[in-house]
Amino acid sequence: MNDQLWIGFIVFLRVAATISLIPAFGERTVPMRIKLTIAIAFTLIVAPALSIAAPPYSFGVLPLVVLTETLVGVLLGLGIRLFILALQTAGAIAAQSTSLSQILGGAATEPLPAMGYVLTVGAIALAVMTGLHVKAAQLLIHSYTLLPIGIFYGGSDVADWGLQQVARAFELAFVLAAPFVLMSVLYNLALGVINKAMPQLMVAFVGAPVITLGGLFLLFLAAPTMLGVWLSALDTFMANPFGGQP
């Protein structure tokens, strides 16, 4: 097999697995033909930028290369996809805290509260506007330095790395949703005081519109900051996805 074609095939395995999971390019609403075209385009960008020594082609090497490169691509893609899941979790926490969890819940491909859907769409748009395609190409090129071709890492290393990414995603979700949780605590505390002072007043009927309007207003104020924090965390991960370890 031609050396250039062989290297292109190896790069395509990692690129295609990553592209199928990252935001914007890997969404379920994107047709498979479009994803394939994007993967080929990224391959044409990444392959010429590499100065790697690929293992010689043979039927014995082929299964190892296919397995390791696909696994590395999936790991990179999952690491990035967790940032979208963190944002969706933050939206769910915020919606539950402000009684907005059922509005437009089925409008997305996956059932999401309105806040999670708005934040997810806004985050994907922001990531694309700030050069997600360039960052993804740089990440893929840099990944060959961190994870050379044909190297298979142990399950314990992958599990430790995955646990760190999941913990980071939940930490980010709770940080983003913190203003809404704090507002909910203050609202329920005030509601309890009012109910104690005036037991005959139906505070639930009075307070429900207040928490709904307050949640929407807080989303209007906090969304730019939330998306900025999210984008900064995403950029940090894409600049150094393994933190010095696979």
JSON list of C-alpha atoms in Angstrom, two decimals:
[
{"chain": "A", "resi": 1, "resn": "MET", "atom": "CA", "xyz": [0.00, 0.00, 0.00]},
{"chain": "A", "resi": 2, "resn": "ASN", "atom": "CA", "xyz": [1.15, 3.55, -0.75]},
{"chain": "A", "resi": 3, "resn": "ASP", "atom": "CA", "xyz": [2.71, 5.14, 2.34]},
{"chain": "A", "resi": 4, "resn": "GLN", "atom": "CA", "xyz": [0.71, 8.38, 2.07]},
{"chain": "A", "resi": 5, "resn": "LEU", "atom": "CA", "xyz": [-2.54, 6.47, 1.66]},
{"chain": "A", "resi": 6, "resn": "TRP", "atom": "CA", "xyz": [-1.67, 4.27, 4.64]},
{"chain": "A", "resi": 7, "resn": "ILE", "atom": "CA", "xyz": [-0.94, 7.29, 6.87]},
{"chain": "A", "resi": 8, "resn": "GLY", "atom": "CA", "xyz": [-4.12, 8.97, 5.66]},
{"chain": "A", "resi": 9, "resn": "PHE", "atom": "CA", "xyz": [-6.12, 5.89, 6.61]},
{"chain": "A", "resi": 10, "resn": "ILE", "atom": "CA", "xyz": [-4.55, 5.81, 10.08]},
{"chain": "A", "resi": 11, "resn": "VAL", "atom": "CA", "xyz": [-5.29, 9.49, 10.64]},
{"chain": "A", "resi": 12, "resn": "PHE", "atom": "CA", "xyz": [-8.84, 9.07, 9.37]},
{"chain": "A", "resi": 13, "resn": "LEU", "atom": "CA", "xyz": [-9.55, 6.43, 12.04]},
{"chain": "A", "resi": 14, "resn": "ARG", "atom": "CA", "xyz": [-8.72, 8.81, 14.88]},
{"chain": "A", "resi": 15, "resn": "VAL", "atom": "CA", "xyz": [-10.28, 11.84, 13.24]},
{"chain": "A", "resi": 16, "resn": "ALA", "atom": "CA", "xyz": [-13.56, 10.13, 12.36]},
{"chain": "A", "resi": 17, "resn": "ALA", "atom": "CA", "xyz": [-14.02, 8.77, 15.89]},
{"chain": "A", "resi": 18, "resn": "THR", "atom": "CA", "xyz": [-13.37, 12.20, 17.39]},
{"chain": "A", "resi": 19, "resn": "ILE", "atom": "CA", "xyz": [-15.55, 14.13, 14.94]},
{"chain": "A", "resi": 20, "resn": "SER", "atom": "CA", "xyz": [-18.48, 11.80, 15.57]},
{"chain": "A", "resi": 21, "resn": "LEU", "atom": "CA", "xyz": [-18.63, 12.95, 19.22]},
{"chain": "A", "resi": 22, "resn": "ILE", "atom": "CA", "xyz": [-17.51, 16.58, 19.44]},
{"chain": "A", "resi": 23, "resn": "PRO", "atom": "CA", "xyz": [-20.09, 19.41, 19.62]},
{"chain": "A", "resi": 24, "resn": "ALA", "atom": "CA", "xyz": [-21.60, 20.84, 16.43]},
{"chain": "A", "resi": 25, "resn": "PHE", "atom": "CA", "xyz": [-19.98, 18.32, 14.07]},
{"chain": "A", "resi": 26, "resn": "GLY", "atom": "CA", "xyz": [-21.06, 15.25, 16.01]},
{"chain": "A", "resi": 27, "resn": "GLU", "atom": "CA", "xyz": [-24.68, 16.13, 16.82]},
{"chain": "A", "resi": 28, "resn": "ARG", "atom": "CA", "xyz": [-27.37, 13.56, 16.10]},
{"chain": "A", "resi": 29, "resn": "THR", "atom": "CA", "xyz": [-29.12, 16.01, 13.79]},
{"chain": "A", "resi": 30, "resn": "VAL", "atom": "CA", "xyz": [-26.10, 16.13, 11.47]},
{"chain": "A", "resi": 31, "resn": "PRO", "atom": "CA", "xyz": [-26.49, 13.55, 8.65]},
{"chain": "A", "resi": 32, "resn": "MET", "atom": "CA", "xyz": [-23.93, 10.77, 8.46]},
{"chain": "A", "resi": 33, "resn": "ARG", "atom": "CA", "xyz": [-22.80, 11.85, 4.98]},
{"chain": "A", "resi": 34, "resn": "ILE", "atom": "CA", "xyz": [-22.01, 15.31, 6.31]},
{"chain": "A", "resi": 35, "resn": "LYS", "atom": "CA", "xyz": [-20.07, 13.81, 9.22]},
{"chain": "A", "resi": 36, "resn": "LEU", "atom": "CA", "xyz": [-18.10, 11.64, 6.79]},
{"chain": "A", "resi": 37, "resn": "THR", "atom": "CA", "xyz": [-17.30, 14.66, 4.64]},
{"chain": "A", "resi": 38, "resn": "ILE", "atom": "CA", "xyz": [-16.17, 16.63, 7.70]},
{"chain": "A", "resi": 39, "resn": "ALA", "atom": "CA", "xyz": [-13.99, 13.72, 8.85]},
{"chain": "A", "resi": 40, "resn": "ILE", "atom": "CA", "xyz": [-12.33, 13.50, 5.42]},
{"chain": "A", "resi": 41, "resn": "ALA", "atom": "CA", "xyz": [-11.76, 17.27, 5.43]},
{"chain": "A", "resi": 42, "resn": "PHE", "atom": "CA", "xyz": [-10.13, 17.13, 8.86]},
{"chain": "A", "resi": 43, "resn": "THR", "atom": "CA", "xyz": [-8.00, 14.20, 7.71]},
{"chain": "A", "resi": 44, "resn": "LEU", "atom": "CA", "xyz": [-6.73, 16.26, 4.78]},
{"chain": "A", "resi": 45, "resn": "ILE", "atom": "CA", "xyz": [-5.84, 19.03, 7.25]},
{"chain": "A", "resi": 46, "resn": "VAL", "atom": "CA", "xyz": [-4.25, 16.89, 9.98]},
{"chain": "A", "resi": 47, "resn": "ALA", "atom": "CA", "xyz": [-2.31, 14.32, 7.94]},
{"chain": "A", "resi": 48, "resn": "PRO", "atom": "CA", "xyz": [0.03, 16.77, 6.12]},
{"chain": "A", "resi": 49, "resn": "ALA", "atom": "CA", "xyz": [0.83, 18.51, 9.42]},
{"chain": "A", "resi": 50, "resn": "LEU", "atom": "CA", "xyz": [2.17, 15.34, 11.04]},
{"chain": "A", "resi": 51, "resn": "SER", "atom": "CA", "xyz": [5.74, 14.18, 11.05]},
{"chain": "A", "resi": 52, "resn": "ILE", "atom": "CA", "xyz": [5.12, 10.70, 12.38]},
{"chain": "A", "resi": 53, "resn": "ALA", "atom": "CA", "xyz": [6.60, 7.32, 11.62]},
{"chain": "A", "resi": 54, "resn": "ALA", "atom": "CA", "xyz": [3.70, 5.00, 10.90]},
{"chain": "A", "resi": 55, "resn": "PRO", "atom": "CA", "xyz": [4.22, 1.26, 11.34]},
{"chain": "A", "resi": 56, "resn": "PRO", "atom": "CA", "xyz": [4.67, -0.56, 8.01]},
{"chain": "A", "resi": 57, "resn": "TYR", "atom": "CA", "xyz": [1.47, -1.88, 6.53]},
{"chain": "A", "resi": 58, "resn": "SER", "atom": "CA", "xyz": [0.72, -5.56, 7.11]},
{"chain": "A", "resi": 59, "resn": "PHE", "atom": "CA", "xyz": [-2.32, -7.67, 7.87]},
{"chain": "A", "resi": 60, "resn": "GLY", "atom": "CA", "xyz": [-0.96, -8.27, 11.36]},
{"chain": "A", "resi": 61, "resn": "VAL", "atom": "CA", "xyz": [-0.56, -4.54, 12.11]},
{"chain": "A", "resi": 62, "resn": "LEU", "atom": "CA", "xyz": [-3.93, -3.51, 10.66]},
{"chain": "A", "resi": 63, "resn": "PRO", "atom": "CA", "xyz": [-6.18, -4.76, 13.53]},
{"chain": "A", "resi": 64, "resn": "LEU", "atom": "CA", "xyz": [-3.92, -3.16, 16.16]},
{"chain": "A", "resi": 65, "resn": "VAL", "atom": "CA", "xyz": [-3.92, 0.19, 14.36]},
{"chain": "A", "resi": 66, "resn": "VAL", "atom": "CA", "xyz": [-7.68, 0.15, 13.82]},
{"chain": "A", "resi": 67, "resn": "LEU", "atom": "CA", "xyz": [-8.33, -0.66, 17.50]},
{"chain": "A", "resi": 68, "resn": "THR", "atom": "CA", "xyz": [-5.88, 1.79, 19.06]},
{"chain": "A", "resi": 69, "resn": "GLU", "atom": "CA", "xyz": [-6.60, 4.74, 16.76]},
{"chain": "A", "resi": 70, "resn": "THR", "atom": "CA", "xyz": [-10.36, 4.35, 17.06]},
{"chain": "A", "resi": 71, "resn": "LEU", "atom": "CA", "xyz": [-10.07, 4.08, 20.84]},
{"chain": "A", "resi": 72, "resn": "VAL", "atom": "CA", "xyz": [-7.96, 7.23, 21.06]},
{"chain": "A", "resi": 73, "resn": "GLY", "atom": "CA", "xyz": [-10.45, 9.11, 18.86]},
{"chain": "A", "resi": 74, "resn": "VAL", "atom": "CA", "xyz": [-13.36, 7.96, 21.00]},
{"chain": "A", "resi": 75, "resn": "LEU", "atom": "CA", "xyz": [-11.57, 9.03, 24.19]},
{"chain": "A", "resi": 76, "resn": "LEU", "atom": "CA", "xyz": [-10.88, 12.50, 22.80]},
{"chain": "A", "resi": 77, "resn": "GLY", "atom": "CA", "xyz": [-14.43, 12.85, 21.55]},
{"chain": "A", "resi": 78, "resn": "LEU", "atom": "CA", "xyz": [-15.95, 11.70, 24.83]},
{"chain": "A", "resi": 79, "resn": "GLY", "atom": "CA", "xyz": [-13.76, 14.11, 26.77]},
{"chain": "A", "resi": 80, "resn": "ILE", "atom": "CA", "xyz": [-15.13, 17.00, 24.73]},
{"chain": "A", "resi": 81, "resn": "ARG", "atom": "CA", "xyz": [-18.71, 15.67, 24.73]},
{"chain": "A", "resi": 82, "resn": "LEU", "atom": "CA", "xyz": [-18.69, 15.70, 28.53]},
{"chain": "A", "resi": 83, "resn": "PHE", "atom": "CA", "xyz": [-18.64, 19.50, 28.41]},
{"chain": "A", "resi": 84, "resn": "ILE", "atom": "CA", "xyz": [-21.97, 19.46, 26.59]},
{"chain": "A", "resi": 85, "resn": "LEU", "atom": "CA", "xyz": [-23.34, 17.01, 29.16]},
{"chain": "A", "resi": 86, "resn": "ALA", "atom": "CA", "xyz": [-22.08, 19.31, 31.93]},
{"chain": "A", "resi": 87, "resn": "LEU", "atom": "CA", "xyz": [-23.99, 22.20, 30.41]},
{"chain": "A", "resi": 88, "resn": "GLN", "atom": "CA", "xyz": [-27.13, 20.10, 30.07]},
{"chain": "A", "resi": 89, "resn": "THR", "atom": "CA", "xyz": [-26.80, 19.01, 33.70]},
{"chain": "A", "resi": 90, "resn": "ALA", "atom": "CA", "xyz": [-26.37, 22.63, 34.78]},
{"chain": "A", "resi": 91, "resn": "GLY", "atom": "CA", "xyz": [-29.50, 23.56, 32.83]},
{"chain": "A", "resi": 92, "resn": "ALA", "atom": "CA", "xyz": [-31.45, 20.71, 34.45]},
{"chain": "A", "resi": 93, "resn": "ILE", "atom": "CA", "xyz": [-30.33, 21.78, 37.94]},
{"chain": "A", "resi": 94, "resn": "ALA", "atom": "CA", "xyz": [-31.21, 25.41, 37.23]},
{"chain": "A", "resi": 95, "resn": "ALA", "atom": "CA", "xyz": [-34.59, 24.47, 35.78]},
{"chain": "A", "resi": 96, "resn": "GLN", "atom": "CA", "xyz": [-35.48, 22.25, 38.74]},
{"chain": "A", "resi": 97, "resn": "SER", "atom": "CA", "xyz": [-34.47, 25.04, 41.12]},
{"chain": "A", "resi": 98, "resn": "THR", "atom": "CA", "xyz": [-36.69, 27.61, 39.40]},
{"chain": "A", "resi": 99, "resn": "SER", "atom": "CA", "xyz": [-39.75, 25.50, 38.50]},
{"chain": "A", "resi": 100, "resn": "LEU", "atom": "CA", "xyz": [-38.97, 25.65, 34.78]},
{"chain": "A", "resi": 101, "resn": "SER", "atom": "CA", "xyz": [-38.09, 22.00, 34.26]},
{"chain": "A", "resi": 102, "resn": "GLN", "atom": "CA", "xyz": [-41.04, 21.04, 32.06]},
{"chain": "A", "resi": 103, "resn": "ILE", "atom": "CA", "xyz": [-41.22, 23.93, 29.58]},
{"chain": "A", "resi": 104, "resn": "LEU", "atom": "CA", "xyz": [-40.36, 22.75, 26.04]},
{"chain": "A", "resi": 105, "resn": "GLY", "atom": "CA", "xyz": [-38.89, 19.58, 27.56]},
{"chain": "A", "resi": 106, "resn": "GLY", "atom": "CA", "xyz": [-39.36, 17.54, 24.36]},
{"chain": "A", "resi": 107, "resn": "ALA", "atom": "CA", "xyz": [-38.25, 20.15, 21.83]},
{"chain": "A", "resi": 108, "resn": "ALA", "atom": "CA", "xyz": [-34.71, 18.82, 21.54]},
{"chain": "A", "resi": 109, "resn": "THR", "atom": "CA", "xyz": [-33.43, 15.55, 20.12]},
{"chain": "A", "resi": 110, "resn": "GLU", "atom": "CA", "xyz": [-32.96, 14.46, 23.73]},
{"chain": "A", "resi": 111, "resn": "PRO", "atom": "CA", "xyz": [-35.56, 15.65, 26.29]},
{"chain": "A", "resi": 112, "resn": "LEU", "atom": "CA", "xyz": [-34.10, 18.73, 27.93]},
{"chain": "A", "resi": 113, "resn": "PRO", "atom": "CA", "xyz": [-35.49, 21.49, 30.12]},
{"chain": "A", "resi": 114, "resn": "ALA", "atom": "CA", "xyz": [-35.77, 24.83, 28.36]},
{"chain": "A", "resi": 115, "resn": "MET", "atom": "CA", "xyz": [-32.75, 26.25, 30.17]},
{"chain": "A", "resi": 116, "resn": "GLY", "atom": "CA", "xyz": [-30.55, 23.31, 29.22]},
{"chain": "A", "resi": 117, "resn": "TYR", "atom": "CA", "xyz": [-31.66, 23.51, 25.61]},
{"chain": "A", "resi": 118, "resn": "VAL", "atom": "CA", "xyz": [-31.01, 27.27, 25.37]},
{"chain": "A", "resi": 119, "resn": "LEU", "atom": "CA", "xyz": [-27.62, 26.99, 27.06]},
{"chain": "A", "resi": 120, "resn": "THR", "atom": "CA", "xyz": [-26.59, 24.03, 24.89]},
{"chain": "A", "resi": 121, "resn": "VAL", "atom": "CA", "xyz": [-27.50, 25.75, 21.63]},
{"chain": "A", "resi": 122, "resn": "GLY", "atom": "CA", "xyz": [-25.81, 28.95, 22.77]},
{"chain": "A", "resi": 123, "resn": "ALA", "atom": "CA", "xyz": [-22.66, 27.08, 23.84]},
{"chain": "A", "resi": 124, "resn": "ILE", "atom": "CA", "xyz": [-22.38, 25.22, 20.53]},
{"chain": "A", "resi": 125, "resn": "ALA", "atom": "CA", "xyz": [-22.85, 28.46, 18.59]},
{"chain": "A", "resi": 126, "resn": "LEU", "atom": "CA", "xyz": [-20.24, 30.21, 20.77]},
{"chain": "A", "resi": 127, "resn": "ALA", "atom": "CA", "xyz": [-17.76, 27.35, 20.35]},
{"chain": "A", "resi": 128, "resn": "VAL", "atom": "CA", "xyz": [-18.12, 27.40, 16.57]},
{"chain": "A", "resi": 129, "resn": "MET", "atom": "CA", "xyz": [-17.84, 31.20, 16.43]},
{"chain": "A", "resi": 130, "resn": "THR", "atom": "CA", "xyz": [-14.60, 31.11, 18.44]},
{"chain": "A", "resi": 131, "resn": "GLY", "atom": "CA", "xyz": [-12.93, 28.58, 16.14]},
{"chain": "A", "resi": 132, "resn": "LEU", "atom": "CA", "xyz": [-13.94, 25.12, 17.30]},
{"chain": "A", "resi": 133, "resn": "HIS", "atom": "CA", "xyz": [-12.75, 23.65, 13.99]},
{"chain": "A", "resi": 134, "resn": "VAL", "atom": "CA", "xyz": [-9.29, 25.17, 14.42]},
{"chain": "A", "resi": 135, "resn": "LYS", "atom": "CA", "xyz": [-9.02, 24.02, 18.03]},
{"chain": "A", "resi": 136, "resn": "ALA", "atom": "CA", "xyz": [-10.17, 20.53, 17.04]},
{"chain": "A", "resi": 137, "resn": "ALA", "atom": "CA", "xyz": [-7.53, 20.31, 14.31]},
{"chain": "A", "resi": 138, "resn": "GLN", "atom": "CA", "xyz": [-4.83, 21.49, 16.73]},
{"chain": "A", "resi": 139, "resn": "LEU", "atom": "CA", "xyz": [-6.01, 18.96, 19.31]},
{"chain": "A", "resi": 140, "resn": "LEU", "atom": "CA", "xyz": [-5.84, 16.11, 16.80]},
{"chain": "A", "resi": 141, "resn": "ILE", "atom": "CA", "xyz": [-2.38, 17.13, 15.62]},
{"chain": "A", "resi": 142, "resn": "HIS", "atom": "CA", "xyz": [-1.13, 17.47, 19.20]},
{"chain": "A", "resi": 143, "resn": "SER", "atom": "CA", "xyz": [-2.68, 14.14, 20.17]},
{"chain": "A", "resi": 144, "resn": "TYR", "atom": "CA", "xyz": [-0.11, 12.25, 18.09]},
{"chain": "A", "resi": 145, "resn": "THR", "atom": "CA", "xyz": [2.60, 13.63, 20.35]},
{"chain": "A", "resi": 146, "resn": "LEU", "atom": "CA", "xyz": [0.72, 12.57, 23.49]},
{"chain": "A", "resi": 147, "resn": "LEU", "atom": "CA", "xyz": [-0.63, 9.30, 22.09]},
{"chain": "A", "resi": 148, "resn": "PRO", "atom": "CA", "xyz": [1.58, 7.84, 19.34]},
{"chain": "A", "resi": 149, "resn": "ILE", "atom": "CA", "xyz": [0.19, 5.50, 16.72]},
{"chain": "A", "resi": 150, "resn": "GLY", "atom": "CA", "xyz": [-0.34, 1.91, 17.80]},
{"chain": "A", "resi": 151, "resn": "ILE", "atom": "CA", "xyz": [0.17, 2.49, 21.53]},
{"chain": "A", "resi": 152, "resn": "PHE", "atom": "CA", "xyz": [-2.49, 0.78, 23.62]},
{"chain": "A", "resi": 153, "resn": "TYR", "atom": "CA", "xyz": [-2.90, 2.18, 27.13]},
{"chain": "A", "resi": 154, "resn": "GLY", "atom": "CA", "xyz": [-3.92, 0.12, 30.12]},
{"chain": "A", "resi": 155, "resn": "GLY", "atom": "CA", "xyz": [-7.47, 0.02, 31.39]},
{"chain": "A", "resi": 156, "resn": "SER", "atom": "CA", "xyz": [-6.50, 1.53, 34.74]},
{"chain": "A", "resi": 157, "resn": "ASP", "atom": "CA", "xyz": [-4.98, 4.60, 33.05]},
{"chain": "A", "resi": 158, "resn": "VAL", "atom": "CA", "xyz": [-8.06, 5.11, 30.88]},
{"chain": "A", "resi": 159, "resn": "ALA", "atom": "CA", "xyz": [-10.38, 4.57, 33.86]},
{"chain": "A", "resi": 160, "resn": "ASP", "atom": "CA", "xyz": [-8.50, 7.11, 36.00]},
{"chain": "A", "resi": 161, "resn": "TRP", "atom": "CA", "xyz": [-8.57, 9.66, 33.20]},
{"chain": "A", "resi": 162, "resn": "GLY", "atom": "CA", "xyz": [-12.27, 9.04, 32.56]},
{"chain": "A", "resi": 163, "resn": "LEU", "atom": "CA", "xyz": [-13.10, 9.39, 36.25]},
{"chain": "A", "resi": 164, "resn": "GLN", "atom": "CA", "xyz": [-11.28, 12.73, 36.34]},
{"chain": "A", "resi": 165, "resn": "GLN", "atom": "CA", "xyz": [-13.22, 13.99, 33.32]},
{"chain": "A", "resi": 166, "resn": "VAL", "atom": "CA", "xyz": [-16.59, 12.93, 34.76]},
{"chain": "A", "resi": 167, "resn": "ALA", "atom": "CA", "xyz": [-15.75, 14.57, 38.09]},
{"chain": "A", "resi": 168, "resn": "ARG", "atom": "CA", "xyz": [-14.69, 17.73, 36.26]},
{"chain": "A", "resi": 169, "resn": "ALA", "atom": "CA", "xyz": [-17.92, 17.75, 34.27]},
{"chain": "A", "resi": 170, "resn": "PHE", "atom": "CA", "xyz": [-20.11, 17.51, 37.37]},
{"chain": "A", "resi": 171, "resn": "GLU", "atom": "CA", "xyz": [-18.02, 20.14, 39.13]},
{"chain": "A", "resi": 172, "resn": "LEU", "atom": "CA", "xyz": [-18.47, 22.47, 36.17]},
{"chain": "A", "resi": 173, "resn": "ALA", "atom": "CA", "xyz": [-22.22, 21.76, 36.09]},
{"chain": "A", "resi": 174, "resn": "PHE", "atom": "CA", "xyz": [-22.68, 22.65, 39.74]},
{"chain": "A", "resi": 175, "resn": "VAL", "atom": "CA", "xyz": [-20.56, 25.79, 39.41]},
{"chain": "A", "resi": 176, "resn": "LEU", "atom": "CA", "xyz": [-22.65, 26.98, 36.44]},
{"chain": "A", "resi": 177, "resn": "ALA", "atom": "CA", "xyz": [-25.94, 26.24, 38.20]},
{"chain": "A", "resi": 178, "resn": "ALA", "atom": "CA", "xyz": [-24.89, 27.74, 41.55]},
{"chain": "A", "resi": 179, "resn": "PRO", "atom": "CA", "xyz": [-26.67, 31.14, 41.08]},
{"chain": "A", "resi": 180, "resn": "PHE", "atom": "CA", "xyz": [-29.98, 29.38, 40.43]},
{"chain": "A", "resi": 181, "resn": "VAL", "atom": "CA", "xyz": [-29.58, 27.05, 43.41]},
{"chain": "A", "resi": 182, "resn": "LEU", "atom": "CA", "xyz": [-28.75, 30.02, 45.65]},
{"chain": "A", "resi": 183, "resn": "MET", "atom": "CA", "xyz": [-31.78, 31.93, 44.39]},
{"chain": "A", "resi": 184, "resn": "SER", "atom": "CA", "xyz": [-33.99, 28.90, 45.03]},
{"chain": "A", "resi": 185, "resn": "VAL", "atom": "CA", "xyz": [-32.71, 28.58, 48.61]},
{"chain": "A", "resi": 186, "resn": "LEU", "atom": "CA", "xyz": [-33.36, 32.27, 49.31]},
{"chain": "A", "resi": 187, "resn": "TYR", "atom": "CA", "xyz": [-36.79, 32.07, 47.68]},
{"chain": "A", "resi": 188, "resn": "ASN", "atom": "CA", "xyz": [-37.87, 29.07, 49.73]},
{"chain": "A", "resi": 189, "resn": "LEU", "atom": "CA", "xyz": [-36.48, 30.63, 52.90]},
{"chain": "A", "resi": 190, "resn": "ALA", "atom": "CA", "xyz": [-38.45, 33.82, 52.28]},
{"chain": "A", "resi": 191, "resn": "LEU", "atom": "CA", "xyz": [-41.53, 31.78, 51.42]},
{"chain": "A", "resi": 192, "resn": "GLY", "atom": "CA", "xyz": [-41.24, 29.90, 54.69]},
{"chain": "A", "resi": 193, "resn": "VAL", "atom": "CA", "xyz": [-40.95, 33.14, 56.70]},
{"chain": "A", "resi": 194, "resn": "ILE", "atom": "CA", "xyz": [-43.99, 34.63, 54.95]},
{"chain": "A", "resi": 195, "resn": "ASN", "atom": "CA", "xyz": [-46.00, 31.47, 55.49]},
{"chain": "A", "resi": 196, "resn": "LYS", "atom": "CA", "xyz": [-45.05, 31.47, 59.16]},
{"chain": "A", "resi": 197, "resn": "ALA", "atom": "CA", "xyz": [-46.09, 35.11, 59.55]},
{"chain": "A", "resi": 198, "resn": "MET", "atom": "CA", "xyz": [-49.34, 34.78, 57.59]},
{"chain": "A", "resi": 199, "resn": "PRO", "atom": "CA", "xyz": [-50.57, 31.17, 57.61]},
{"chain": "A", "resi": 200, "resn": "GLN", "atom": "CA", "xyz": [-53.84, 32.14, 55.93]},
{"chain": "A", "resi": 201, "resn": "LEU", "atom": "CA", "xyz": [-52.06, 33.45, 52.80]},
{"chain": "A", "resi": 202, "resn": "MET", "atom": "CA", "xyz": [-51.64, 30.97, 49.93]},
{"chain": "A", "resi": 203, "resn": "VAL", "atom": "CA", "xyz": [-47.96, 31.73, 49.46]},
{"chain": "A", "resi": 204, "resn": "ALA", "atom": "CA", "xyz": [-47.52, 29.01, 46.83]},
{"chain": "A", "resi": 205, "resn": "PHE", "atom": "CA", "xyz": [-49.85, 30.79, 44.42]},
{"chain": "A", "resi": 206, "resn": "VAL", "atom": "CA", "xyz": [-48.13, 34.11, 45.05]},
{"chain": "A", "resi": 207, "resn": "GLY", "atom": "CA", "xyz": [-44.61, 32.75, 44.94]},
{"chain": "A", "resi": 208, "resn": "ALA", "atom": "CA", "xyz": [-44.83, 30.53, 41.83]},
{"chain": "A", "resi": 209, "resn": "PRO", "atom": "CA", "xyz": [-44.86, 33.42, 39.32]},
{"chain": "A", "resi": 210, "resn": "VAL", "atom": "CA", "xyz": [-42.08, 35.13, 41.28]},
{"chain": "A", "resi": 211, "resn": "ILE", "atom": "CA", "xyz": [-39.67, 32.19, 41.08]},
{"chain": "A", "resi": 212, "resn": "THR", "atom": "CA", "xyz": [-40.47, 31.63, 37.40]},
{"chain": "A", "resi": 213, "resn": "LEU", "atom": "CA", "xyz": [-39.90, 35.28, 36.47]},
{"chain": "A", "resi": 214, "resn": "GLY", "atom": "CA", "xyz": [-36.81, 35.40, 38.69]},
{"chain": "A", "resi": 215, "resn": "GLY", "atom": "CA", "xyz": [-35.37, 32.31, 37.02]},
{"chain": "A", "resi": 216, "resn": "LEU", "atom": "CA", "xyz": [-35.84, 33.75, 33.53]},
{"chain": "A", "resi": 217, "resn": "PHE", "atom": "CA", "xyz": [-34.37, 37.10, 34.58]},
{"chain": "A", "resi": 218, "resn": "LEU", "atom": "CA", "xyz": [-31.40, 35.39, 36.24]},
{"chain": "A", "resi": 219, "resn": "LEU", "atom": "CA", "xyz": [-30.83, 33.32, 33.10]},
{"chain": "A", "resi": 220, "resn": "PHE", "atom": "CA", "xyz": [-30.81, 36.54, 31.08]},
{"chain": "A", "resi": 221, "resn": "LEU", "atom": "CA", "xyz": [-28.18, 38.03, 33.39]},
{"chain": "A", "resi": 222, "resn": "ALA", "atom": "CA", "xyz": [-26.05, 34.93, 34.04]},
{"chain": "A", "resi": 223, "resn": "ALA", "atom": "CA", "xyz": [-26.03, 33.22, 30.63]},
{"chain": "A", "resi": 224, "resn": "PRO", "atom": "CA", "xyz": [-23.12, 35.27, 29.16]},
{"chain": "A", "resi": 225, "resn": "THR", "atom": "CA", "xyz": [-20.96, 34.58, 32.21]},
{"chain": "A", "resi": 226, "resn": "MET", "atom": "CA", "xyz": [-21.96, 30.90, 32.30]},
{"chain": "A", "resi": 227, "resn": "LEU", "atom": "CA", "xyz": [-21.08, 30.43, 28.63]},
{"chain": "A", "resi": 228, "resn": "GLY", "atom": "CA", "xyz": [-17.80, 32.28, 29.12]},
{"chain": "A", "resi": 229, "resn": "VAL", "atom": "CA", "xyz": [-16.80, 30.00, 32.01]},
{"chain": "A", "resi": 230, "resn": "TRP", "atom": "CA", "xyz": [-17.84, 26.96, 29.98]},
{"chain": "A", "resi": 231, "resn": "LEU", "atom": "CA", "xyz": [-15.83, 28.05, 26.94]},
{"chain": "A", "resi": 232, "resn": "SER", "atom": "CA", "xyz": [-12.76, 28.72, 29.07]},
{"chain": "A", "resi": 233, "resn": "ALA", "atom": "CA", "xyz": [-12.97, 25.21, 30.55]},
{"chain": "A", "resi": 234, "resn": "LEU", "atom": "CA", "xyz": [-13.41, 23.70, 27.09]},
{"chain": "A", "resi": 235, "resn": "ASP", "atom": "CA", "xyz": [-10.39, 25.59, 25.73]},
{"chain": "A", "resi": 236, "resn": "THR", "atom": "CA", "xyz": [-8.29, 24.43, 28.67]},
{"chain": "A", "resi": 237, "resn": "PHE", "atom": "CA", "xyz": [-9.20, 20.82, 28.01]},
{"chain": "A", "resi": 238, "resn": "MET", "atom": "CA", "xyz": [-8.57, 21.03, 24.27]},
{"chain": "A", "resi": 239, "resn": "ALA", "atom": "CA", "xyz": [-5.17, 22.62, 24.88]},
{"chain": "A", "resi": 240, "resn": "ASN", "atom": "CA", "xyz": [-4.14, 19.79, 27.22]},
{"chain": "A", "resi": 241, "resn": "PRO", "atom": "CA", "xyz": [-6.69, 16.95, 27.21]},
{"chain": "A", "resi": 242, "resn": "PHE", "atom": "CA", "xyz": [-4.69, 14.51, 29.29]},
{"chain": "A", "resi": 243, "resn": "GLY", "atom": "CA", "xyz": [-3.03, 16.83, 31.79]},
{"chain": "A", "resi": 244, "resn": "GLY", "atom": "CA", "xyz": [0.30, 15.09, 31.30]},
{"chain": "A", "resi": 245, "resn": "GLN", "atom": "CA", "xyz": [-1.18, 11.59, 31.45]},
{"chain": "A", "resi": 246, "resn": "PRO", "atom": "CA", "xyz": [-3.24, 9.44, 29.08]}
]
